[in-house]
Coordinates of C-alpha atoms and ligand atoms in Angstrom, one line a residue:
M1039 CA 19.8 -22.0 -9.6
T1040 CA 17.1 -20.6 -7.3
D1041 CA 15.8 -17.2 -8.3
R1042 CA 16.5 -14.6 -5.6
Y1043 CA 14.2 -11.8 -4.5
C1044 CA 14.2 -9.6 -1.4
V1045 CA 12.6 -6.7 0.4
F1046 CA 14.7 -3.6 0.9
G1047 CA 13.9 -1.3 3.9
H1048 CA 15.6 0.5 6.8
P1049 CA 14.8 -1.0 9.3
V1050 CA 13.6 -4.2 7.7
A1051 CA 13.9 -6.9 10.3
H1052 CA 10.2 -6.6 11.2
S1053 CA 9.1 -7.1 7.6
K1054 CA 6.5 -9.8 7.0
S1055 CA 7.3 -10.0 3.3
P1056 CA 9.7 -12.9 3.5
A1057 CA 7.0 -15.0 5.3
I1058 CA 4.4 -14.0 2.8
H1059 CA 6.5 -14.8 -0.3
A1060 CA 7.7 -18.1 1.2
A1061 CA 4.0 -19.0 1.6
F1062 CA 3.2 -17.9 -2.0
A1063 CA 6.2 -19.9 -3.3
E1064 CA 5.2 -23.1 -1.5
Q1065 CA 1.6 -22.7 -2.7
T1066 CA 2.5 -22.2 -6.3
G1067 CA 5.5 -24.5 -6.5
E1068 CA 7.8 -21.7 -7.6
A1069 CA 11.4 -22.2 -6.5
I1070 CA 12.4 -18.8 -5.2
A1071 CA 14.5 -17.5 -2.2
Y1072 CA 13.2 -14.3 -0.6
T1073 CA 15.1 -12.4 2.1
A1074 CA 15.0 -9.1 3.9
I1075 CA 17.9 -6.7 3.2
E1076 CA 18.6 -3.5 5.2
A1077 CA 19.9 -1.1 2.6
P1078 CA 22.1 1.8 3.7
L1079 CA 20.2 5.1 4.0
D1080 CA 22.6 6.8 1.7
D1081 CA 23.0 4.2 -1.0
F1082 CA 19.8 2.4 -2.0
A1083 CA 20.8 2.2 -5.6
G1084 CA 24.1 0.6 -4.7
A1085 CA 22.2 -2.1 -2.7
W1086 CA 20.0 -2.9 -5.6
H1087 CA 22.8 -3.1 -8.1
R1088 CA 24.9 -5.3 -5.7
F1089 CA 21.8 -7.6 -5.3
T1090 CA 21.3 -8.0 -9.0
A1091 CA 25.0 -8.6 -9.6
E1092 CA 24.7 -11.5 -7.1
G1093 CA 21.8 -13.0 -9.0
G1094 CA 18.8 -11.0 -7.6
R1095 CA 15.9 -10.9 -10.1
G1096 CA 13.5 -8.6 -8.3
A1097 CA 12.7 -6.8 -5.1
N1098 CA 10.1 -5.2 -3.0
V1099 CA 10.9 -1.8 -1.6
T1100 CA 9.5 -0.4 1.7
V1101 CA 10.1 2.7 3.9
P1102 CA 12.1 4.8 3.3
F1103 CA 13.2 3.9 -0.2
K1104 CA 10.1 4.0 -2.4
E1105 CA 10.9 7.4 -3.9
E1106 CA 14.5 6.5 -4.4
A1107 CA 13.5 3.3 -6.1
Y1108 CA 11.3 5.3 -8.4
R1109 CA 14.2 7.5 -9.4
L1110 CA 16.6 4.6 -10.2
C1111 CA 14.2 2.8 -12.6
D1112 CA 14.9 2.8 -16.4
T1113 CA 11.3 2.1 -17.1
L1114 CA 8.1 2.6 -15.0
S1115 CA 4.6 1.3 -15.1
A1116 CA 1.9 4.0 -15.7
R1117 CA 0.6 3.6 -12.1
A1118 CA 4.1 3.9 -10.6
R1119 CA 4.7 7.1 -12.6
R1120 CA 1.4 8.5 -11.1
A1121 CA 2.3 7.4 -7.6
G1122 CA 5.9 8.8 -7.8
A1123 CA 7.0 5.7 -5.9
V1124 CA 8.0 2.1 -6.6
N1125 CA 7.5 -0.9 -4.3
T1126 CA 8.3 -3.5 -6.9
L1127 CA 11.6 -3.8 -8.9
I1128 CA 12.1 -6.2 -11.7
L1129 CA 15.4 -6.9 -13.4
G1130 CA 14.9 -7.0 -17.2
G1131 CA 16.6 -9.4 -19.6
N1132 CA 19.2 -6.8 -20.7
G1133 CA 20.0 -5.6 -17.2
E1134 CA 17.6 -2.6 -17.1
T1135 CA 15.4 -2.0 -14.1
Y1136 CA 11.6 -1.9 -14.4
G1137 CA 9.5 -0.4 -11.5
D1138 CA 5.9 -0.8 -10.5
T1139 CA 3.8 0.0 -7.5
T1140 CA 1.3 -2.6 -6.3
D1141 CA 0.1 -0.9 -3.1
G1142 CA -3.0 0.7 -4.6
V1143 CA -4.2 -2.4 -6.4
G1144 CA -3.5 -4.2 -3.1
L1145 CA -5.9 -1.9 -1.3
V1146 CA -8.6 -2.2 -3.9
R1147 CA -8.4 -6.0 -4.1
D1148 CA -8.5 -6.2 -0.3
L1149 CA -11.6 -4.0 -0.2
A1150 CA -13.2 -6.2 -2.9
S1151 CA -12.4 -9.4 -1.1
H1152 CA -14.3 -8.0 1.9
G1153 CA -17.3 -7.2 -0.3
V1154 CA -16.8 -3.4 -0.1
A1155 CA -18.2 -1.7 -3.2
L1156 CA -16.3 1.3 -4.5
R1157 CA -18.3 2.1 -7.6
G1158 CA -20.6 5.0 -6.9
A1159 CA -19.3 5.2 -3.3
R1160 CA -18.6 8.4 -1.4
I1161 CA -14.9 7.9 -0.4
L1162 CA -12.9 9.9 2.2
V1163 CA -9.1 9.4 2.2
L1164 CA -7.3 10.8 5.2
G1165 CA -3.7 11.9 4.6
A1166 CA -1.8 13.3 1.7
G1167 CA 1.6 11.7 1.9
G1168 CA 3.3 9.1 -0.2
A1169 CA 1.0 6.3 1.0
V1170 CA -2.1 8.1 -0.2
R1171 CA -0.6 9.2 -3.5
G1172 CA 0.1 5.6 -4.2
V1173 CA -3.5 4.5 -3.9
L1174 CA -5.5 7.3 -5.6
E1175 CA -5.3 6.1 -9.2
P1176 CA -6.6 2.5 -8.5
L1177 CA -9.3 4.0 -6.2
L1178 CA -10.5 6.4 -8.8
A1179 CA -10.4 3.7 -11.5
E1180 CA -13.3 2.0 -9.5
T1181 CA -15.4 5.1 -10.4
P1182 CA -16.6 6.3 -7.0
A1183 CA -19.2 9.0 -6.9
S1184 CA -16.7 11.3 -5.2
L1185 CA -13.4 11.1 -3.4
F1186 CA -12.3 13.7 -0.8
V1187 CA -8.7 13.8 0.4
G1188 CA -8.6 15.3 3.9
N1189 CA -5.3 16.2 5.5
R1190 CA -3.9 18.1 8.5
T1191 CA -2.1 20.3 6.0
A1192 CA -4.9 21.4 3.7
E1193 CA -2.7 22.7 0.9
K1194 CA -1.0 19.3 0.5
A1195 CA -4.4 17.6 0.1
A1196 CA -5.6 20.2 -2.4
A1197 CA -2.4 19.9 -4.5
L1198 CA -2.5 16.1 -4.4
A1199 CA -6.2 16.0 -5.5
E1200 CA -5.3 18.4 -8.3
D1201 CA -2.7 16.0 -9.7
F1202 CA -5.5 13.4 -10.1
R1203 CA -8.3 15.6 -11.3
D1204 CA -8.2 14.1 -14.8
L1205 CA -9.1 10.7 -13.4
G1206 CA -12.4 11.5 -11.6
E1207 CA -14.3 13.5 -9.0
V1208 CA -11.5 14.2 -6.6
R1209 CA -11.0 17.2 -4.2
G1210 CA -8.9 17.9 -1.2
G1211 CA -8.8 20.1 1.9
G1212 CA -8.2 20.2 5.6
F1213 CA -9.9 18.1 8.2
E1214 CA -12.3 20.9 8.9
A1215 CA -13.6 20.6 5.3
V1216 CA -14.4 16.9 5.8
A1217 CA -18.2 16.7 5.6
G1218 CA -19.9 13.3 5.7
P1219 CA -21.5 11.0 5.4
Y1220 CA -19.1 8.7 3.6
D1221 CA -19.5 5.1 2.5
V1222 CA -15.8 4.3 2.7
V1223 CA -13.2 6.1 4.9
I1224 CA -9.6 5.2 4.4
N1225 CA -7.0 6.3 6.9
G1226 CA -3.7 6.8 5.1
T1227 CA -2.1 9.1 7.7
S1228 CA 0.7 7.9 9.8
A1229 CA -1.2 9.2 12.9
S1230 CA -2.1 5.7 13.9
L1231 CA 1.6 5.0 14.5
A1232 CA 1.7 7.6 17.2
G1233 CA -1.7 6.5 18.5
D1234 CA -3.3 9.7 17.3
L1235 CA -6.7 10.2 15.8
P1236 CA -7.3 12.9 13.2
P1237 CA -10.0 15.4 14.4
L1238 CA -13.1 14.1 12.6
P1239 CA -16.8 14.9 12.9
D1240 CA -19.0 12.3 14.7
E1241 CA -21.4 12.0 11.8
L1242 CA -18.7 10.9 9.4
F1243 CA -20.2 7.5 8.4
A1244 CA -23.2 6.6 6.2
P1245 CA -25.2 3.6 7.3
G1246 CA -23.2 0.4 6.4
A1247 CA -20.0 2.3 6.0
T1248 CA -16.5 0.8 6.0
A1249 CA -13.5 2.2 7.9
Y1250 CA -10.2 1.1 6.6
D1251 CA -6.8 1.8 8.2
M1252 CA -3.8 1.2 5.9
M1253 CA -1.9 0.3 9.2
Y1254 CA -2.4 -2.9 11.2
G1255 CA -1.3 -4.4 14.4
A1256 CA -2.2 -7.0 17.0
E1257 CA -4.9 -4.5 18.3
P1258 CA -7.2 -2.3 16.3
T1259 CA -5.8 1.2 15.7
V1260 CA -7.3 4.1 17.5
F1261 CA -9.0 5.1 14.2
L1262 CA -10.6 1.7 13.8
Q1263 CA -11.8 1.7 17.4
W1264 CA -13.3 5.2 17.0
A1265 CA -15.0 4.1 13.8
A1266 CA -16.4 0.9 15.2
E1267 CA -17.9 2.9 18.1
R1268 CA -19.7 4.9 15.4
G1269 CA -21.1 1.9 13.6
A1270 CA -18.7 1.5 10.8
R1271 CA -17.2 -1.8 9.8
P1272 CA -13.5 -1.8 10.7
L1273 CA -10.8 -3.3 8.4
D1274 CA -7.1 -3.0 8.9
G1275 CA -4.3 -3.0 6.4
L1276 CA -3.1 -6.6 6.8
G1277 CA -5.0 -7.7 3.8
M1278 CA -3.6 -4.8 1.7
L1279 CA -0.1 -6.0 2.7
V1280 CA -0.8 -9.5 1.4
E1281 CA -2.6 -8.3 -1.7
Q1282 CA 0.3 -6.0 -2.7
A1283 CA 2.7 -8.9 -2.2
A1284 CA 0.6 -11.1 -4.4
E1285 CA 0.6 -8.6 -7.2
S1286 CA 4.4 -8.3 -6.9
F1287 CA 4.7 -12.1 -7.0
F1288 CA 2.5 -12.1 -10.1
Q1289 CA 4.7 -9.5 -11.8
W1290 CA 7.8 -11.6 -11.1
R1291 CA 6.5 -15.2 -11.6
A1292 CA 3.2 -14.8 -13.7
K1293 CA 1.4 -16.8 -11.1
R1294 CA -1.4 -15.5 -8.8
P1295 CA -1.3 -16.9 -5.3
D1296 CA -4.3 -17.5 -3.2
T1297 CA -4.2 -14.7 -0.6
A1298 CA -6.8 -15.7 1.9
P1299 CA -4.9 -18.5 3.6
V1300 CA -1.8 -16.3 3.9
R1301 CA -3.8 -13.4 5.4
D1302 CA -5.3 -15.8 7.9
M1303 CA -1.9 -17.2 8.8
L1304 CA -0.5 -13.7 9.4
R1305 CA -3.6 -12.8 11.5
R1306 CA -3.1 -15.8 13.7
S1307 CA 0.5 -15.0 14.3
L1308 CA -0.3 -11.3 15.0
S1309 CA -2.9 -12.3 17.6
A1310 CA -0.5 -14.8 19.2
S1311 CA 2.2 -12.1 19.5
Ligands
LIG91 P1 3.6 8.2 4.2 O1 4.7 7.8 3.2 O2 3.3 7.2 5.2 O3 2.4 8.7 3.5 P2 4.3 10.9 4.7 O4 4.5 11.2 3.3 O5 5.3 11.5 5.7 O6 4.3 9.4 5.0 O7 2.8 11.4 5.1 C1 2.3 11.3 6.4 C2 0.9 11.7 6.4 O8 0.3 11.5 7.7 C3 0.7 13.2 6.1 O9 -0.6 13.3 5.4 C4 0.6 13.8 7.4 O10 -0.1 15.0 7.5 P3 0.7 16.4 7.0 O11 0.7 16.4 5.6 O12 -0.2 17.5 7.6 O13 2.0 16.3 7.7 C5 -0.2 12.7 8.2 N1 0.0 12.8 9.7 C6 1.2 12.4 10.3 N2 1.0 12.5 11.6 C7 -0.3 12.9 11.8 C8 -1.1 13.2 13.0 N3 -0.6 13.1 14.2 N4 -2.4 13.6 12.8 C9 -2.9 13.8 11.5 N5 -2.2 13.5 10.4 C10 -0.9 13.1 10.6

């Protein structure tokens, strides 16, 4: 019987995960079926348990269920515990649920694949919500010189940075406390969704700096347009999406897909849309 996987979200129809995992399965010769399931907002746990009762072996979890997924797990990876969120569920042999988060490692791998050095870098991360919490541990593991979390609500950034103080040189504050230059600036706010730009100083970027938006679209986000105008190299989050999927696939199937052709395929279909 074909092993079943899915992505849970609400809404989920737009998700690219089924196409990504179908490409990974074809590439690696793994016989899996991967679908998108819209879980009810008030019963995520029920949706997961129904899925496993019907033969589901694992799942990805997207907005708005990552924290709920975290709460239902019997066992968590260390990085998921730090993140307070789970994007990858695995059904264990005796029916228990194991949770992991692959978003942060996805970001770090995508940056690496574009030749962006994090060791010794001065990093600015914008935003202090769940998306940012999920990437701080893997970023700090790369031993940057410093990491500043800048957020509209200063106290949230300070509190978030405090939670990761044991892992490296990390501080947090409001946008007014952002003082460049930075080598790598990562936008993890949801401001791009609304077409907004966080208020940032013009002299934000060091020479050769990279600007990364965890969002992506057919067109560059306002943040990336703004950054490119100031000389930074713009990268969007499409590669992170593919890399986090590849790490989930690895957790389930113990095979590492080649991500570059899948990223290129998605890029082509985005530009065509
Ligand atoms: P996610 O799970 O995507 O991280 P979230 O936890 O709701 O979502 O966090 C959204 C982040 O985007 C927050 O850091 C938020 O700033 P506040 O903490 O001040 O609310 C930030 N954000 C959302 N809209 C924004 C905007 N228009 N300008 C700047 N920051 C914004």
